[in-house]
C-alpha atoms as one frame of an Amber mdcrd trajectory, in Angstrom:
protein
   7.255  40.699 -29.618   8.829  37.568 -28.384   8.265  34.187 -29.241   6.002
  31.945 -26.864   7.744  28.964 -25.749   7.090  26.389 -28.105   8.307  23.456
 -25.657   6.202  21.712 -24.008   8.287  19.512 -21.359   7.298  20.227 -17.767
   9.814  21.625 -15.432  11.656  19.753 -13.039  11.435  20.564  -9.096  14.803
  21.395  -7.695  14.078  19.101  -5.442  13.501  16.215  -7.412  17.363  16.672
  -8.604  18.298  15.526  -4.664  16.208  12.793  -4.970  17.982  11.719  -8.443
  21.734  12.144  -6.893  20.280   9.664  -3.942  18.928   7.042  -6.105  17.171
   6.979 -10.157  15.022   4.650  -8.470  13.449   7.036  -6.207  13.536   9.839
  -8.599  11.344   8.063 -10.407   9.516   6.746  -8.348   8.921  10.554  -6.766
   8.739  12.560  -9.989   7.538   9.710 -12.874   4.868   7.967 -10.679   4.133
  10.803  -8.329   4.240   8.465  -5.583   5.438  10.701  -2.202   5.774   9.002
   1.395   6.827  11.018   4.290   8.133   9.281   7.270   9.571  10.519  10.123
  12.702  12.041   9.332  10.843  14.234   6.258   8.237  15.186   9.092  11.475
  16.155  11.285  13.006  17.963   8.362   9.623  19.927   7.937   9.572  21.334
  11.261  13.122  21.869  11.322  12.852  24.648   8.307   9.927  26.338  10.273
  11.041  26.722  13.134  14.433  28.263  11.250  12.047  30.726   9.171  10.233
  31.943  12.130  13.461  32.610  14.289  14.809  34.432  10.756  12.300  36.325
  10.351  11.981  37.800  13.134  15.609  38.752  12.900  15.063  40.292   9.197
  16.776  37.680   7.568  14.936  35.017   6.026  13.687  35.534   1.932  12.750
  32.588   0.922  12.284  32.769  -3.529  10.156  30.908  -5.533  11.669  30.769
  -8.943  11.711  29.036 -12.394  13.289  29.262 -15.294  11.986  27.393 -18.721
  15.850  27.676 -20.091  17.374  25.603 -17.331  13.945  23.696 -17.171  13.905
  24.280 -13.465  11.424  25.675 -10.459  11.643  25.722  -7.011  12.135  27.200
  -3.818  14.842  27.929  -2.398  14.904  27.799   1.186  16.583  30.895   2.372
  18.502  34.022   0.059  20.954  35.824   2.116  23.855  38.701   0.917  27.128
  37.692   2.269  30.275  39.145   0.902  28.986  41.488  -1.499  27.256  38.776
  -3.270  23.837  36.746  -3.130  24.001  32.850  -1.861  21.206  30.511  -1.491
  21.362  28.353   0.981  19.610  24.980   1.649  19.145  23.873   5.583  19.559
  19.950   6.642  18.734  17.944   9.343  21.206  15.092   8.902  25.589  14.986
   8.814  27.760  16.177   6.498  29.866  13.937   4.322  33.317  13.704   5.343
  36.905  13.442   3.210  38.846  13.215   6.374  37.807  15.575   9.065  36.745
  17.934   5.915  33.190  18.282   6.307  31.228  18.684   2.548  28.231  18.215
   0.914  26.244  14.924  -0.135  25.948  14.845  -3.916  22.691  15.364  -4.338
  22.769  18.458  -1.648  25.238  19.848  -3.983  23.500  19.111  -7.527  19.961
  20.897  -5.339  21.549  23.937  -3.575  23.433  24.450  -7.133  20.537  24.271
  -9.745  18.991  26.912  -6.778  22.364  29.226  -7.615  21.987  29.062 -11.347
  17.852  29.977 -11.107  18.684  32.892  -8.564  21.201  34.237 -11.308  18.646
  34.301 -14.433  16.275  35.928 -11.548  18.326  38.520  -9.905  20.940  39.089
 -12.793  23.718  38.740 -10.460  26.578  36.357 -10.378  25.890  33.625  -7.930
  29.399  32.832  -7.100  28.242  29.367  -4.402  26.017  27.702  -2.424  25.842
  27.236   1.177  24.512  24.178   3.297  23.857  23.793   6.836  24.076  20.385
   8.330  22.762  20.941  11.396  23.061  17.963  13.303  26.850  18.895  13.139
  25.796  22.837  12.716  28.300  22.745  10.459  27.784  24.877   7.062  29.373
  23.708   3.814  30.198  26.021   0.628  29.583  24.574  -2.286  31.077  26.364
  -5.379  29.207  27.214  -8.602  31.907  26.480 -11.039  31.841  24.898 -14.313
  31.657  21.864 -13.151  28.829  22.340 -10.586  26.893  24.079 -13.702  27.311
  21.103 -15.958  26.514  19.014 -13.397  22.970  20.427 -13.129  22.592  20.385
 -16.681  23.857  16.520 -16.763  21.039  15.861 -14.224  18.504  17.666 -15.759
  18.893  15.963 -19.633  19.174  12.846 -17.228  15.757  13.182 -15.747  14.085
  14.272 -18.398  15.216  10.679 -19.739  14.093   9.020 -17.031  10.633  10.430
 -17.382  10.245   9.496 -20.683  10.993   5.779 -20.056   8.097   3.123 -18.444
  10.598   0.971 -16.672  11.367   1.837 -13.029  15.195   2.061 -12.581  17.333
  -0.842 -11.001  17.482  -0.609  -7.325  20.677   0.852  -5.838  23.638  -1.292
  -5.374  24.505   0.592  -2.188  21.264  -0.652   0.345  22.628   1.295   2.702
  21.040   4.118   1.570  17.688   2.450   1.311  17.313   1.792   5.244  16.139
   5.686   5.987  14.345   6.350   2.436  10.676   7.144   2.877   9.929   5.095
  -0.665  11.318   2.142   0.770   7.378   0.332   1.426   6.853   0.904  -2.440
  10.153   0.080  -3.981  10.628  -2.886  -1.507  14.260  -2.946  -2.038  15.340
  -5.724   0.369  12.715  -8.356  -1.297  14.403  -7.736  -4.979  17.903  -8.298
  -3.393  15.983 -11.312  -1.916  15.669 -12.533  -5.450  18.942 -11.883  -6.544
  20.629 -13.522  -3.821  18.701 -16.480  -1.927  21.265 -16.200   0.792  20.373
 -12.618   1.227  18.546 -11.826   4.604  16.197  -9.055   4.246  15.621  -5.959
   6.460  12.030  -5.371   7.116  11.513  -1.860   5.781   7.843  -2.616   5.748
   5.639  -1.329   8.352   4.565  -4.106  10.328   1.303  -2.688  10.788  -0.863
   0.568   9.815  -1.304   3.283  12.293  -4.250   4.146  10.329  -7.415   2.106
  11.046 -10.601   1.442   9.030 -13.799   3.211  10.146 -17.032   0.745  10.701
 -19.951   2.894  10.666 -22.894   0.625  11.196 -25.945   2.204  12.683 -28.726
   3.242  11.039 -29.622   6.836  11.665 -25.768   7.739  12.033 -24.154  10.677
  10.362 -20.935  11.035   8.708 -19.166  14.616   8.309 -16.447  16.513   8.568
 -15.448  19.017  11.801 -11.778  20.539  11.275  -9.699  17.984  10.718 -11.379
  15.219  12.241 -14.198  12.819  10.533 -17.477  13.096  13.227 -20.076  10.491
  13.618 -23.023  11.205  15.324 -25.577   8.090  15.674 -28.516   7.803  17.765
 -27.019   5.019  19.656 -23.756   6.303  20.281 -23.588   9.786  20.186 -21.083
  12.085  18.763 -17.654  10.629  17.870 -14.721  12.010  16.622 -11.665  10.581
  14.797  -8.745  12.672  13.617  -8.218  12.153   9.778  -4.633  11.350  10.470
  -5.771   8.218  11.689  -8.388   7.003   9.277  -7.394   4.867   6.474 -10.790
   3.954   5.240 -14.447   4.974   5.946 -16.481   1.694   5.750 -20.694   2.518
   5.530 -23.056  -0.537   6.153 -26.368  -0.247   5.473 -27.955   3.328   5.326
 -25.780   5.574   7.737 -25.237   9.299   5.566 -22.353  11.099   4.952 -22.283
  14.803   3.974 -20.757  16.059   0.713 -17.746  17.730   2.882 -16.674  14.363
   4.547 -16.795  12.828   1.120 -14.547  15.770  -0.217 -12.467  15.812   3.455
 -11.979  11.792   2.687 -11.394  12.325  -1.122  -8.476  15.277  -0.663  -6.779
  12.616   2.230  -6.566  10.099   0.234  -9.171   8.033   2.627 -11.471   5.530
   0.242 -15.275   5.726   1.285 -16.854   2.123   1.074 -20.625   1.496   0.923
 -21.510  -2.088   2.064 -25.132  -3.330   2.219 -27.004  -4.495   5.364 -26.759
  -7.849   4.147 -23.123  -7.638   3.572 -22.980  -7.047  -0.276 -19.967  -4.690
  -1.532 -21.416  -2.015  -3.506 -18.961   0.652  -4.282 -16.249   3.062  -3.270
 -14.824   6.510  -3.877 -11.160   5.585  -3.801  -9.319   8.742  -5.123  -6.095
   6.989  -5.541  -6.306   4.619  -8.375  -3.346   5.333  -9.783  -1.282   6.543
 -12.682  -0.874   6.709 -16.035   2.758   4.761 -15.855   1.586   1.741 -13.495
  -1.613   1.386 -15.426   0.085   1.056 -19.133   2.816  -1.712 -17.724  -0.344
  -3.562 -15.968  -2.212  -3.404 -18.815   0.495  -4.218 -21.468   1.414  -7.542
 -18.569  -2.204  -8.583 -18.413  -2.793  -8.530 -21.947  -0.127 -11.471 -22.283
  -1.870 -14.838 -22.157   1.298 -16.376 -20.977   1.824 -14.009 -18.182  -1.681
 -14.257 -16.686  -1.235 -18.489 -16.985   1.990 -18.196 -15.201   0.260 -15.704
 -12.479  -2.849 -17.614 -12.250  -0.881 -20.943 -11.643   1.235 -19.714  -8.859
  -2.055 -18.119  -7.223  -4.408 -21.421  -7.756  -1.331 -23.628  -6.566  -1.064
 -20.981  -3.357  -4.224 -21.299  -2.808  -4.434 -25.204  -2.882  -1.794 -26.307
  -0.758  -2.828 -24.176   1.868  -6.020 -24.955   2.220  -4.412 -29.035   1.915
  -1.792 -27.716   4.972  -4.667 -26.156   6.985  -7.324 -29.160   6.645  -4.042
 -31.528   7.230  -3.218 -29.633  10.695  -6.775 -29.172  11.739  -7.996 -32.932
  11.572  -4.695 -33.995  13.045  -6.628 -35.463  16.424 -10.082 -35.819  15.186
 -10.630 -36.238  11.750  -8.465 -38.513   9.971 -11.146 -41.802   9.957 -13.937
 -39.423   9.239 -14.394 -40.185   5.146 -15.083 -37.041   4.211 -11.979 -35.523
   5.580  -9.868 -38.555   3.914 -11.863 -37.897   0.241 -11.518 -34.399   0.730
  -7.832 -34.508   1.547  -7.562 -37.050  -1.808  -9.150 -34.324  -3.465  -7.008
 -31.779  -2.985  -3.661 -33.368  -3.305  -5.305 -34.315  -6.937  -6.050 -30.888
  -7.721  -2.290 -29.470  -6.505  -0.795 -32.085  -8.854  -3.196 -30.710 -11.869
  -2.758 -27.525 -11.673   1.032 -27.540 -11.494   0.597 -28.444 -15.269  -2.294
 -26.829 -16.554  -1.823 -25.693 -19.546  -4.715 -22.291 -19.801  -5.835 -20.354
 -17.160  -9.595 -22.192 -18.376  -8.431 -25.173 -16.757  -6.840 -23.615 -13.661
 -10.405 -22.095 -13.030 -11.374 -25.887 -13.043  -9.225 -26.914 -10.998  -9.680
 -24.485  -8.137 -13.430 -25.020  -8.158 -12.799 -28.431  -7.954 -10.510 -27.807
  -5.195 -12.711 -25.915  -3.463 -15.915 -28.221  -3.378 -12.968 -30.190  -1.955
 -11.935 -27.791   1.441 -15.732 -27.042   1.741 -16.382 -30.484   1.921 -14.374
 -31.019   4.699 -15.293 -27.774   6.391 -18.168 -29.777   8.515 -15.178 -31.543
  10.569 -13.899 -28.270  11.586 -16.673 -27.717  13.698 -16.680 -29.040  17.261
 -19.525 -31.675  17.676 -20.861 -29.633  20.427 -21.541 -26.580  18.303 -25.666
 -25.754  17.934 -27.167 -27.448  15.476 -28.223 -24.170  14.123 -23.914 -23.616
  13.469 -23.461 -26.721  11.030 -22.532 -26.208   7.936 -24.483 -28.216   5.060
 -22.539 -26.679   2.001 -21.627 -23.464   0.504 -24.954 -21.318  -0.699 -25.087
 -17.915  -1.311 -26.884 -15.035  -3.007 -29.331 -14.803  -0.278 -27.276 -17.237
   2.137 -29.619 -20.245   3.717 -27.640 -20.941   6.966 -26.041 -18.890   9.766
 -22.452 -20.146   9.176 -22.950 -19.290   4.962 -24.397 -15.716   6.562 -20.966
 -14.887   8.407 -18.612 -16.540   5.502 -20.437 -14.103   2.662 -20.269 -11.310
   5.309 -16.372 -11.567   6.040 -15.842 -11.749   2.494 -17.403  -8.341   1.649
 -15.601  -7.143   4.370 -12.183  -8.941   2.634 -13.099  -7.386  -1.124 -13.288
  -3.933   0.521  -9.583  -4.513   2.919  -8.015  -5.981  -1.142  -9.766  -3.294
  -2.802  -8.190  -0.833  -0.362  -4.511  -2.767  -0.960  -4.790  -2.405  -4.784
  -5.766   0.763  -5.304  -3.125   2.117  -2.179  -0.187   0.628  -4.474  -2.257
   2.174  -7.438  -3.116  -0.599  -9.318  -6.296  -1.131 -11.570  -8.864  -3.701
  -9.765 -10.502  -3.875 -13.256  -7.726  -5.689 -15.213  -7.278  -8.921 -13.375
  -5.426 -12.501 -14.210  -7.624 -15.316 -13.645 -11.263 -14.435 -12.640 -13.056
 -13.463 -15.778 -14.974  -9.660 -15.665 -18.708 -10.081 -14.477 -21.112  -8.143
 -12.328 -19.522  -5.417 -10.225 -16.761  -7.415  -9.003 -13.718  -6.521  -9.948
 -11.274  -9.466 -11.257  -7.655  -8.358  -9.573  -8.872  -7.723  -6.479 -11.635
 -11.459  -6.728  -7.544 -12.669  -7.894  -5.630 -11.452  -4.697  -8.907 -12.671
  -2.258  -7.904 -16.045  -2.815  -4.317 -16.047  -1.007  -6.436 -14.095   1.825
 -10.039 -16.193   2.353  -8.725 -18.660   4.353  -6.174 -17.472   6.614  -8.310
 -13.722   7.501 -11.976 -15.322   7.159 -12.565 -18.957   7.339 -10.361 -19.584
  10.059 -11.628 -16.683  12.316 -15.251 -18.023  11.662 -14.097 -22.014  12.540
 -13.189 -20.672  15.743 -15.880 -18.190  16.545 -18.535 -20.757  16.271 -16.040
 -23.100  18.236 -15.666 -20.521  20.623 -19.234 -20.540  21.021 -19.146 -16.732
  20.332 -22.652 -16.266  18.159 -25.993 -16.153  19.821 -28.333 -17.859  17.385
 -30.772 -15.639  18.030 -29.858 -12.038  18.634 -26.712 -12.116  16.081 -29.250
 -13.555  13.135 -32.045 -12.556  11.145 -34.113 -15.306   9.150 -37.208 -15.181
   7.127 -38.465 -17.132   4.704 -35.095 -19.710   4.208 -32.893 -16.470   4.264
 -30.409 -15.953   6.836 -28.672 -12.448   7.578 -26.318 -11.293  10.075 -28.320
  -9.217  12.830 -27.127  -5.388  13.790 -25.035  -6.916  16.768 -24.117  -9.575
  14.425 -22.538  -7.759  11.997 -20.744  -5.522  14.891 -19.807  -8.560  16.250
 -18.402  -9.902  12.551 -16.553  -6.445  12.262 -14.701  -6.485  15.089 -13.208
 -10.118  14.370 -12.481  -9.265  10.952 -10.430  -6.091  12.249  -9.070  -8.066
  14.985  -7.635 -10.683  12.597  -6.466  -8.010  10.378  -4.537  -6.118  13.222
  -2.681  -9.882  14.042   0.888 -10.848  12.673   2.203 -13.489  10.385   5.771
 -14.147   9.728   6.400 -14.349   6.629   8.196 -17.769   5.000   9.984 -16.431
   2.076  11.107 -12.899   3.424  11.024 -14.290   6.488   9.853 -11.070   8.481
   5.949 -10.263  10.639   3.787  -8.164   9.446  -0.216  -8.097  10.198  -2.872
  -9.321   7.682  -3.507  -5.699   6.564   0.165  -4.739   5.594   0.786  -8.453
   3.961  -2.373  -7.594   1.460  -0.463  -4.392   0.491   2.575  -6.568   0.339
   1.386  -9.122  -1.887  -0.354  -6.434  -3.860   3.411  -4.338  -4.683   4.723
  -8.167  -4.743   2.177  -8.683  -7.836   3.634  -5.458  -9.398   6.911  -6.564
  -9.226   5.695  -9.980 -11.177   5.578  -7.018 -14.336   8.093  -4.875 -13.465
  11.358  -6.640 -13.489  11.154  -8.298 -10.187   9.317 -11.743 -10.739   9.161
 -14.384  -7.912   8.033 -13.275  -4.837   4.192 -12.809  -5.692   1.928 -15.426
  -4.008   4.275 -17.215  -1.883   3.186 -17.265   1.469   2.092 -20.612   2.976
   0.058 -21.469   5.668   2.721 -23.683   7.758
């Protein structure tokens, strides 16, 4: 009888191997923290080995194997098993060039280390010698041999005991020396390579290897009596008003529910496989909940955890996000009362007040008394916020103070509306870079809010919400009456309201803003994911770049 297999470490994809002759940073990344991007050269490579296995099959001679082997600590698939010479070869198919030593065409290391790990499994499976590899580049259709000799063996088995290190460590790898390689590499948006080379070198000028925007767009589903589910692969929502829509998933990156529209139990499990959060937002513009699926890993969540639970490092995070905060609100009230404002007292004790707070909390000495000093601070901005408006805006659009919790005016209404709307958009950031919402810096834990993402709000109220409301009402863009509800000293936004809110929340989202430290656009949606993997960084061996931007 023989003996089970007493170890118990996973296998390694043949795959992964590639990745790790490419870069340790995106092995891990890939294979440690399960993170996997595809952009459009892995799509290209997908279709590329399809369209070779249904042209070889019909000519008899694609076998593509599935093997693994618990000695070698290896699985994969190889991608095509041919006899050639009296022997067996695996061979691996490639979009891209072939590396050159003169006009020698040969393989890229990690091609080699992948199509030779392939040789060695195909040999404990067949019992045959495996005596190479082949590789076809086929932007050069060019194939390469690639020879399994003792070298090529130990090579794998290097690379193996090499990974297998690498997964038992919690520190990402160093980012490659050569960025070169980092320009086409699908992990580039998570590992943000250019912005840690940033660091290093303040004379270094980043590529932008972040998209600039999503292609995906959030979902508003707003009428009552509307109907969420799922028909192939599209999301469908039929409402009495508007009929029957349909949106394909690949272009949904969140499903946002306000009030009492349903959604079936197969969209929720259509959203939950696709990685699409579901958010449930009251009529009167409360968050409620979610059903992210993506929350993260094991990995992320122990170095979070293990960061946050340093007093030191939340008072260092907390002060660079209160002092953020400050100043730009002090550069925006500054700009905006340039013409009109600057005799008005308020705006001149307001602007005191500020200035007072930035100089306090640069040396705070607990995160207690940062708290303090951005409440103060904003009593401060809110104090001015009256002077924002234009004197000819309906009385009804004057702001008297901030109230909430039910709001008492029209312009409180739309500022605790937008800011739902914000805590879902952060909510969506932080759990896409698979952080925990739960463990935050500076806001303390209470109701259902979670701290992190009340934290990361504060870089993103002014510039995505207040603003777009100052000019809205300047703009004269709310009818008093049709876009409100109020009873009894309560004011909510109206059905068109709230359409009307939506769609200048998701316009401002969609807009660009350059960047002053890396110095590259982006829109409002992508720089909340960027400050979110910038805030990772702050724990990961990349400090600096977290809660920089400025409002100019």
């Amino acid at each position: 009888m023989e003996e089970a297999d007493e170890s118990h470490e996973p296998l390694l994809r043949v795959m992964s191997l590639r990745a790790l002759g490419y870069c340790e940073r995106l092995f891990y990344l890939e294979e440690v923290e399960e993170i996997r991007l595809a952009n459009d050269p892995v799509f290209a490579g997908r279709a590329l080995h399809e369209d070779l296995r249904k042209i070889e099959e019909e000519d008899g001679e694609w076998t593509s194997l599935e093997m693994a082997s618990p000695a070698l600590g290896l699985l994969g698939k190889t991608d095509c098993v041919k006899r050639r010479d009296g022997s067996i070869i695996a061979y691996e198919h490639k979009r891209g060039r072939a590396r050159r030593e003169g006009k020698t065409a040969c393989a890229w290391p990690g091609d080699a280390l992948q199509v030779s790990a392939y040789g060695m499994l195909l040999e404990e499976e067949s019992g045959l010698t495996v005596p190479e590899g082949r590789i076809r580049y086929h932007a050069e259709n060019v194939t390469v041999r690639v020879p399994l000799d003792d070298v090529a063996r130990e090579g794998v088995k290097s690379a193996v005991a090499r990974a297998r290190a690498l997964r038992e460590q919690d520190a990402r790898p160093p980012v490659t020396r050569n960025d070169r390689q980092c320009i086409r590499c699908s992990l580039a948006p998570v590992c943000l390579p250019e912005e840690e080379r940033l660091l290093a070198d303040p004379d270094w000028e980043p590529l932008r290897l972040f998209p600039e925007d999503s292609e995906k767009k959030t979902l508003h589903v707003m009428e009552h009596g509307a109907r969420v589910g799922r028909s192939g692969e599209t999301l469908k929502v039929d409402s009495p008003e508007s009929g029957s829509r349909a949106f394909p998933v690949n272009e949904v990156g969140a499903v946002v529910l306000h009030g009492f529209p349903q959604i079936t139990t197969q969209a929720l499990h259509f959203c939950a496989y696709h990685e699409i959060p579901v958010h449930f937002v009251s009529a009167g513009g409360k968050y409620a909940a979610s059903t992210a699926s993506f929350a993260g890993n094991v990995q992320r969540r122990l170095r979070q955890y293990k960061a946050l639970s340093d007093p030191g490092t939340c008072l260092r995070l907390a002060r660079k996000l209160v002092l953020a905060k400050v100043e730009g609100s002090l550069r925006y009230l500054l700009r905006a009362t340039r013409q009109s404002g600057r005799e008005d007292p308020a705006v001149v004790q307001g602007v005191r007040s500020l200035r007072e707070c930035l100089a306090s909390a640069a040396g705070a000495q607990g995160v207690d008394a940062l708290r303090g000093h951005e409440g103060l601070a904003g009593r401060a901005y809110f104090s001015v916020f009256p002077a924002l408006l234009k004197p000819d805006a309906p009385p009804e659009m004057r702001f008297f103070g901030r109230n909430r919790r039910p709001p008492k005016d029209r312009v409180n209404a739309l500022l605790g509306f937008g800011y739902a709307l914000l805590y879902q958009a952060v909510l969506q950031a932080l759990l896409s870079v698979g952080l925990e919402p739960a463990l935050g810096f500076m806001h303390t834990p209470r109701s259902s809010a979670h701290p992190l993402v009340l934290d990361l709000m504060e870089l993103f109220r002014l510039p995505v919400w207040d603003i777009t409301v100052i000019g809205s009402i300047n703009r004269m863009q709310w009818d008093i009456d049709a876009d409100f509800s109020v009873t009894q000293g309560r004011v909510w936004l109206s059905d068109s309201g709230r359409k009307k809110a939506v769609a200048l929340f998701e316009n401002r989202m969609a807009e660009t803003w350059k960047h002053p430290v890396v110095g590259y656009s982006l829109s409002y949606s992508r720089l909340m994911e960027l400050e979110a993997r910038l805030l990772e960084k702050e724990w990961t061996g990349s400090p600096g770049l977290f809660a920089r931007m400025r409002l100019r």
